[in-house]
Coordinates of C-alpha atoms (C1' of nucleotides) in Angstrom, one line a residue:
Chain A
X95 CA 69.9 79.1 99.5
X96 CA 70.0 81.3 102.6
X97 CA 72.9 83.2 100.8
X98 CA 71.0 83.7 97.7
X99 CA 68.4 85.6 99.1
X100 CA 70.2 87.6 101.1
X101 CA 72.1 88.7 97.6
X102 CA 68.5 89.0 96.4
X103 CA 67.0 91.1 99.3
X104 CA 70.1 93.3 98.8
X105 CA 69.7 93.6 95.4
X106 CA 66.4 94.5 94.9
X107 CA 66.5 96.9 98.2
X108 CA 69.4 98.8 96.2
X109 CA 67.3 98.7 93.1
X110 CA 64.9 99.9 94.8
X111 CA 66.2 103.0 96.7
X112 CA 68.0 103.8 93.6
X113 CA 64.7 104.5 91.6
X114 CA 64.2 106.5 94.4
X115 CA 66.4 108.5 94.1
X116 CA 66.5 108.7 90.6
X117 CA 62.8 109.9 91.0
X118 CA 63.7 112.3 93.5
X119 CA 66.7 113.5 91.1
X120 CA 63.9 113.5 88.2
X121 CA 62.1 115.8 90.3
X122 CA 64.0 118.0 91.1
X123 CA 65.3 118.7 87.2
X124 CA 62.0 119.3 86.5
X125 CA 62.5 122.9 86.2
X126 CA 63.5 125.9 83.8
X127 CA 67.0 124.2 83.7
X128 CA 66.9 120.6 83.1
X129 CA 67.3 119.4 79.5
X130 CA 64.6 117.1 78.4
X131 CA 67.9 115.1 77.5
X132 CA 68.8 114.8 81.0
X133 CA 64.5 113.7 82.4
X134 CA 64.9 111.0 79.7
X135 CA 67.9 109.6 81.1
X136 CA 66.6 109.9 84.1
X137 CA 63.0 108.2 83.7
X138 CA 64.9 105.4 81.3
X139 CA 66.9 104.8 85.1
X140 CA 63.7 104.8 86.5
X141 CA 63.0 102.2 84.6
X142 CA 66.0 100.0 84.8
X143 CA 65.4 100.1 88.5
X144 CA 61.8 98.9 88.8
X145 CA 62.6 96.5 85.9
X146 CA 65.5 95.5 88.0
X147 CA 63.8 94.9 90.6
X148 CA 60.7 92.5 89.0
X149 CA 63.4 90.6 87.7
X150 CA 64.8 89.7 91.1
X151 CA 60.9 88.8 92.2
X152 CA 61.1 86.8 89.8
X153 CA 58.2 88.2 87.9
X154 CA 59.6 89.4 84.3
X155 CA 56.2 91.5 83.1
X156 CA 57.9 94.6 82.1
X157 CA 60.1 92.1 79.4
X158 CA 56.5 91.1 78.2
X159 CA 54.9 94.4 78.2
X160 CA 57.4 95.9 76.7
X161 CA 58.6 94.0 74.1
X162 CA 57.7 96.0 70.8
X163 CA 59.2 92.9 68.3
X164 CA 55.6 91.6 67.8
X165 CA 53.8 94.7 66.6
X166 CA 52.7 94.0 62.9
X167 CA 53.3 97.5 61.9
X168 CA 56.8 99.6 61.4
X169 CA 55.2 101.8 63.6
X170 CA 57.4 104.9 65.2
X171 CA 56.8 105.9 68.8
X172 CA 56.4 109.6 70.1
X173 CA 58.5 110.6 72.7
X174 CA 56.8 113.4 75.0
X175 CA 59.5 115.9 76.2
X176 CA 60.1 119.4 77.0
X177 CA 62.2 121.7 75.2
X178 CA 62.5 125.3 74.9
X179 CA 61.2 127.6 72.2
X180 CA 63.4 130.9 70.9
X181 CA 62.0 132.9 73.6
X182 CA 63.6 130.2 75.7
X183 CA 60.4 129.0 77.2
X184 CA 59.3 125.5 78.1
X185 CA 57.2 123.9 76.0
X186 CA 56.3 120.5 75.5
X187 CA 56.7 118.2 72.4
X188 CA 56.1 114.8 70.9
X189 CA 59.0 113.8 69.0
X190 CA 58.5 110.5 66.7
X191 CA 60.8 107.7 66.4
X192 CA 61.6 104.3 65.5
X193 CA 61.0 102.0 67.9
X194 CA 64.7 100.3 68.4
X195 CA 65.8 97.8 71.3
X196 CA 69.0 95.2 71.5
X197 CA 70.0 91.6 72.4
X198 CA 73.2 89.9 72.6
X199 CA 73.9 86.9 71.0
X200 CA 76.9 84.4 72.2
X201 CA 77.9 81.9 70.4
X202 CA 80.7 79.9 69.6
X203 CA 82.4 79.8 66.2
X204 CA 82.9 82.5 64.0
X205 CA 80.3 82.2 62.3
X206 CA 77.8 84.3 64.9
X207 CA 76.6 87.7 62.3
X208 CA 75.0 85.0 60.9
X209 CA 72.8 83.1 62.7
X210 CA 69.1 82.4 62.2
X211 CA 66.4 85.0 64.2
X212 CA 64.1 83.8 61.7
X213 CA 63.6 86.8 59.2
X214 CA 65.7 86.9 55.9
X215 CA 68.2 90.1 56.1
X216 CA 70.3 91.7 53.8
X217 CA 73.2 93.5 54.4
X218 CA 73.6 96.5 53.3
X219 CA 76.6 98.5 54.8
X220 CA 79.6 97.8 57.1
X221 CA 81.3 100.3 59.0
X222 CA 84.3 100.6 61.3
X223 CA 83.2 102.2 64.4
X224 CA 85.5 104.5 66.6
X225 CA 86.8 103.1 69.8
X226 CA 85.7 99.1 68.7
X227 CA 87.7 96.5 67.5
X228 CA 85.5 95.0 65.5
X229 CA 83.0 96.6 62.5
X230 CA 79.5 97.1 62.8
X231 CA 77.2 95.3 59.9
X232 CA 74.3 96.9 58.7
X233 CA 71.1 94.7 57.7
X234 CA 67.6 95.7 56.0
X235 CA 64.6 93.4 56.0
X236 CA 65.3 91.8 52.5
X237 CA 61.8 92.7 51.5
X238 CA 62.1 96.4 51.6
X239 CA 62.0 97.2 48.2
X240 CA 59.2 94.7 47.2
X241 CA 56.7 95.3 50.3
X242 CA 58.7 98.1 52.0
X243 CA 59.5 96.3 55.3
X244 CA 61.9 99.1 56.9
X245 CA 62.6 96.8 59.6
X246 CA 67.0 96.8 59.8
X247 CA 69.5 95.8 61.8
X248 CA 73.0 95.8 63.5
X249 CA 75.2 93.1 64.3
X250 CA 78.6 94.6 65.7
X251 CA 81.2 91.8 67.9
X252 CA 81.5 92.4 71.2
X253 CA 85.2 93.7 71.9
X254 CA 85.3 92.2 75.9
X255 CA 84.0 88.8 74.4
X256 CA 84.5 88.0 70.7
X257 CA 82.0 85.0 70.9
X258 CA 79.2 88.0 71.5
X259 CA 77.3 89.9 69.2
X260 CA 75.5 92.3 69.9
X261 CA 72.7 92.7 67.8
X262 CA 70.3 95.9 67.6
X263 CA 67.0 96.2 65.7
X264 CA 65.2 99.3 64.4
X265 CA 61.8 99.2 63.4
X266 CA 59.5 96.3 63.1
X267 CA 58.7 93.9 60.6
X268 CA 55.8 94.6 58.2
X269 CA 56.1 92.5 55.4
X270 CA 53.9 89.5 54.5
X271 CA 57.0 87.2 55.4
X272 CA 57.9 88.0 58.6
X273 CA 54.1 87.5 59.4
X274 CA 53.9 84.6 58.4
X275 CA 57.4 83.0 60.1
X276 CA 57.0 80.9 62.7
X277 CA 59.0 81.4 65.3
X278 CA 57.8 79.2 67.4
X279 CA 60.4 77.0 69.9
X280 CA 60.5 73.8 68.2
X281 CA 61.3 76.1 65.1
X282 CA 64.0 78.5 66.7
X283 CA 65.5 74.9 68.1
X284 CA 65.4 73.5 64.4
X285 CA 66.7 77.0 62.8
X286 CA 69.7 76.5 65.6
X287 CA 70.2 72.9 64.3
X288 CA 70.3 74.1 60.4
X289 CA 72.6 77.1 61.9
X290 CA 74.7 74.5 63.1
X291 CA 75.0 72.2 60.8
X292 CA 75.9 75.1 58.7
X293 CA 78.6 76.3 60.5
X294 CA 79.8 73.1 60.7
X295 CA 79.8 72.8 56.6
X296 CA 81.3 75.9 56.3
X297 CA 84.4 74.9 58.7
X298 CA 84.7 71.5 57.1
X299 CA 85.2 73.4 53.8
X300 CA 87.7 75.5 55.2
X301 CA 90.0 72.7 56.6
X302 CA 89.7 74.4 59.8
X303 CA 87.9 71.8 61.9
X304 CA 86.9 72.9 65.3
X305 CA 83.5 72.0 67.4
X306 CA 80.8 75.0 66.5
X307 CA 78.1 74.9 68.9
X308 CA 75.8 77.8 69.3
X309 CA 76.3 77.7 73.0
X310 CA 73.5 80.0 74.2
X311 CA 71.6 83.2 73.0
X312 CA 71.0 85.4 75.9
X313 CA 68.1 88.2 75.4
X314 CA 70.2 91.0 77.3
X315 CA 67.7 94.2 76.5
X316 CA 64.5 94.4 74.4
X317 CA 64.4 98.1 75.7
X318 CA 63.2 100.8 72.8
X319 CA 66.5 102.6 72.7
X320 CA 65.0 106.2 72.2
X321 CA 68.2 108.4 70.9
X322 CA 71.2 107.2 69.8
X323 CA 73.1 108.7 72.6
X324 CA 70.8 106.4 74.6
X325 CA 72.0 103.6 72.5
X326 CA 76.0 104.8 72.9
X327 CA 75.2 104.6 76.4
X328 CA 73.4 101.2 76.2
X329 CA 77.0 99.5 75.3
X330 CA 79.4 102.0 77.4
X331 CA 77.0 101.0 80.3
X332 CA 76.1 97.3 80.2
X333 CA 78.2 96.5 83.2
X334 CA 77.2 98.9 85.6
X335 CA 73.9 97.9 87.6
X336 CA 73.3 101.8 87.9
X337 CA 73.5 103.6 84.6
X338 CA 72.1 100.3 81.9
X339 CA 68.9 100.8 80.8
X340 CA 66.1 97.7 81.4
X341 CA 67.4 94.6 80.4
X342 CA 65.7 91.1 80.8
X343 CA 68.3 89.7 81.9
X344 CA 69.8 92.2 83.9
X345 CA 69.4 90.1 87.3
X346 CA 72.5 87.7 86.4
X347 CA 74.6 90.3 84.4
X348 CA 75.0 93.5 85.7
X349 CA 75.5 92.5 89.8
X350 CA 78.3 89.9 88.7
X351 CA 76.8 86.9 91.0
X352 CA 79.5 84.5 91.8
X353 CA 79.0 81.1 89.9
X354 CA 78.1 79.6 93.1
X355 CA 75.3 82.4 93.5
X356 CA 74.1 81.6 89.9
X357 CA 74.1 77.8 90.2
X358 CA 72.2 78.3 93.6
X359 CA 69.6 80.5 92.2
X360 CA 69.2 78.3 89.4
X361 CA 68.3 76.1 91.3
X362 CA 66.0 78.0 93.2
X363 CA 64.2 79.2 90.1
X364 CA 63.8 75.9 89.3
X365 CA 62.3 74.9 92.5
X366 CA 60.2 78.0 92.7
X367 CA 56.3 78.0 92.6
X368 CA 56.5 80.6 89.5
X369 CA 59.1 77.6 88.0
X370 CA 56.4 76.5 85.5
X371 CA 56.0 80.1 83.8
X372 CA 58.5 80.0 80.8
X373 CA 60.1 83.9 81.0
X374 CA 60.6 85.7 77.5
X375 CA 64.3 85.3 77.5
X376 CA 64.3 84.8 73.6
X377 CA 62.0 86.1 71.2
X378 CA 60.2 83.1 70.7
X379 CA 58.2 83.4 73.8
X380 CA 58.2 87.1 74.0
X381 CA 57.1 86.6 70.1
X382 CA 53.7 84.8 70.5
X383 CA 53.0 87.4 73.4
X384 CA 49.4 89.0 73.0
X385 CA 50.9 92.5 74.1
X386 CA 52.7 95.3 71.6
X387 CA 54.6 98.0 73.5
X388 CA 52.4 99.6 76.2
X389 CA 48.6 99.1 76.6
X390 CA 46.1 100.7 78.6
X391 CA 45.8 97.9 81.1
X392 CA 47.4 98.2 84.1
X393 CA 50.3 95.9 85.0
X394 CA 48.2 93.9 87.5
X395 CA 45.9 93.7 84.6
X396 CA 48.3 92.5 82.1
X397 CA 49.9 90.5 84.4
X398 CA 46.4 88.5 85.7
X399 CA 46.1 87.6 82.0
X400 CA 49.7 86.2 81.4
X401 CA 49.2 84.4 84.3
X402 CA 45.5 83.7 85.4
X403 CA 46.5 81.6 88.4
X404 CA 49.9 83.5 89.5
X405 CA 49.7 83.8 93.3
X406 CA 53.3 86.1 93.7
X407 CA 54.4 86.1 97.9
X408 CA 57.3 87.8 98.1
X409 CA 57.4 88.0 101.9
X410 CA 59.9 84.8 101.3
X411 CA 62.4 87.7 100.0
X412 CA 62.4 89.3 103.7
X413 CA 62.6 86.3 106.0
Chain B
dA153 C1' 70.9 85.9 35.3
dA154 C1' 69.3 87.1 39.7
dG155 C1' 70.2 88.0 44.1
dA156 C1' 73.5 88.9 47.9
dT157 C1' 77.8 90.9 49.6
dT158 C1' 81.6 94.1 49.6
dT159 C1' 83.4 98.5 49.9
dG160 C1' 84.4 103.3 48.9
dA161 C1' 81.7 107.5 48.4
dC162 C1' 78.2 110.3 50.0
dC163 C1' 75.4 112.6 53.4
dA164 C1' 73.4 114.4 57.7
dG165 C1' 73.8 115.6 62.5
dG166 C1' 76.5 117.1 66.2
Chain C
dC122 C1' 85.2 118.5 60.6
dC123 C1' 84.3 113.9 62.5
dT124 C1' 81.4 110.0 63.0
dG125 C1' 77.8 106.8 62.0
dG126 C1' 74.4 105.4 58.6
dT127 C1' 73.2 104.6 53.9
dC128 C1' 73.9 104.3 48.9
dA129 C1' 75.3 102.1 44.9
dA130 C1' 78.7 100.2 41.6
dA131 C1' 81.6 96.3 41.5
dT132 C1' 82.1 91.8 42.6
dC133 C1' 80.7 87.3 44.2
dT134 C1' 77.6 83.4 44.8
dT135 C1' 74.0 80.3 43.6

DNA sequence: AAGATTTGACCAGG
DNA sequence: CCTGGTCAAATCTT
């Protein structure tokens, strides 16, 4: 136990003075010479760090807050940032776009491309992608042409572990379908059963037998990727606790606990006060979530109406 | 026959 | 010119 908060305290103290500095760095490229490239990497570390750092309270809000999959509209975000006009002045812009973010997805089987999120896709493309082993599959909402859903995404296999997939959407959902799936947990838990018992059929008819379990889906980032550089960087960088953008998950995977630290803080969550609030690891929580992107409540705010009764003391995390 | 997938061609951005 | 994303004709599946 002991050990596990120490790992914590550590943690979220390097988390911590990290933003810090990243703030500091941020502040000091706020000048004639900084790209606006360079402030958004900066502020998305920002980020990463704070979010990093709820995580290890124990107190996911930003994954919540955040989360842009519920929004009913294929809405695009603006992104405010400065650039320069000809006469190489600063000036500030808005710059629109789709509101993107990414999950992993491990299963077992070959099979995973394929599994249930609960909207119907269709693919549309497949590419092979420099520097991957494996191709990247394109998918669009099948309902684009008939209520113009532009909601797509990509499913491209992991090349450290071929039982991942990661899995990024663009754009949200507006068609009458996807408003009216329930993706509720008794109904992700069935759409897993029918995945399975697919998989299985399909094996079976391929005389190559072998136990097909989905053995977990892991929500590793719901971040809105904001450039595709960004979204280059998301995958070069998912190891490394300094450079990968928020992730909800990023408490386990980027600070490479040993599996006695992750079986002792299981166990810790578990036997937490905060143990009864169900975190938005999977869309299905994060789904039914009142909030879309940012609001203008403050976190406290948003946070008070999650969780009416949450009492947070985190002076445990410096004893 | 209709809908979904495959795959080479095309296109835009860097 | 290279790369990633999309298109669309051919093919496959239901």
């Amino acid at each position: 136990m002991e050990k596990v908060k120490a790992w914590e305290k550590k943690t979220l103290i390097t988390e911590l003075t990290q933003g810090m500095e990243f703030v500091n760095r941020l502040k000091s490229k706020i000048d004639p010479l900084a790209s606006p490239e360079e402030c958004d990497l900066l502020l998305e570390k920002i980020l990463s760090s704070l979010d990093k750092s709820l995580s290890i309270l124990n107190l996911k809000a930003f994954n919540v807050i955040r989360e842009p999959y519920w929004c009913s509209k294929n809405e695009v975000s603006d992104l405010d940032y400065y650039s320069r006009d000809q006469g190489k002045n600063m000036v500030f812009k808005k710059r629109k776009l789709l509101q993107q973010w990414s999950k992993q997805v491990r299963i077992s089987g070959i099979e995973g491309p394929n599994y249930d999120d609960g909207y119907s896709w269709r693919k549309y493309g497949q590419k092979d992608i420099l520097g991957a082993n494996h191709p990247r599959a394109y998918y669009r909402c099948t309902h684009k042409n008939t209520q113009g859903c532009l909601a797509t995404k990509q499913v491209q296999q992991s090349d450290e572990d071929p039982l991942v997939f990661e899995v990024t959407y663009k754009g949200k959902h507006n068609c009458k379908a996807s408003q009216s799936v329930d993706i509720s947990e008794e109904n992700q838990k069935a759409n897993y059963n029918k995945n399975q018992y697919q998989l299985q059929k399909q094996k079976v008819g391929n005389q190559n037998v072998e136990k097909l379990n989905i053995i977990k889906e892991e929500t590793l980032s719901f971040t809105p990727l904001k450039s595709e550089s960004e979204k280059s960087q998301f995958f070069a960088n998912s190891m490394d606790p300094f450079t990968s953008p928020i992730t909800s998950e990023s408490l386990y995977l980027p600070l490479f606990p040993t599996q006695e630290e992750e079986l002792e803080m299981d166990q810790i969550l578990q036997s937490s006060k905060l143990s009864h609030i169900e975190f938005s690891t999977t869309p299905t929580s994060v789904i039914n979530s009142p909030f879309c992107g940012y609001s203008d409540l403050s976190v406290d705010d948003q946070v008070d109406n999650i969780y009416p009764n949450l009492m947070i003391d985190i002076s445990e995390f410096f004893t």
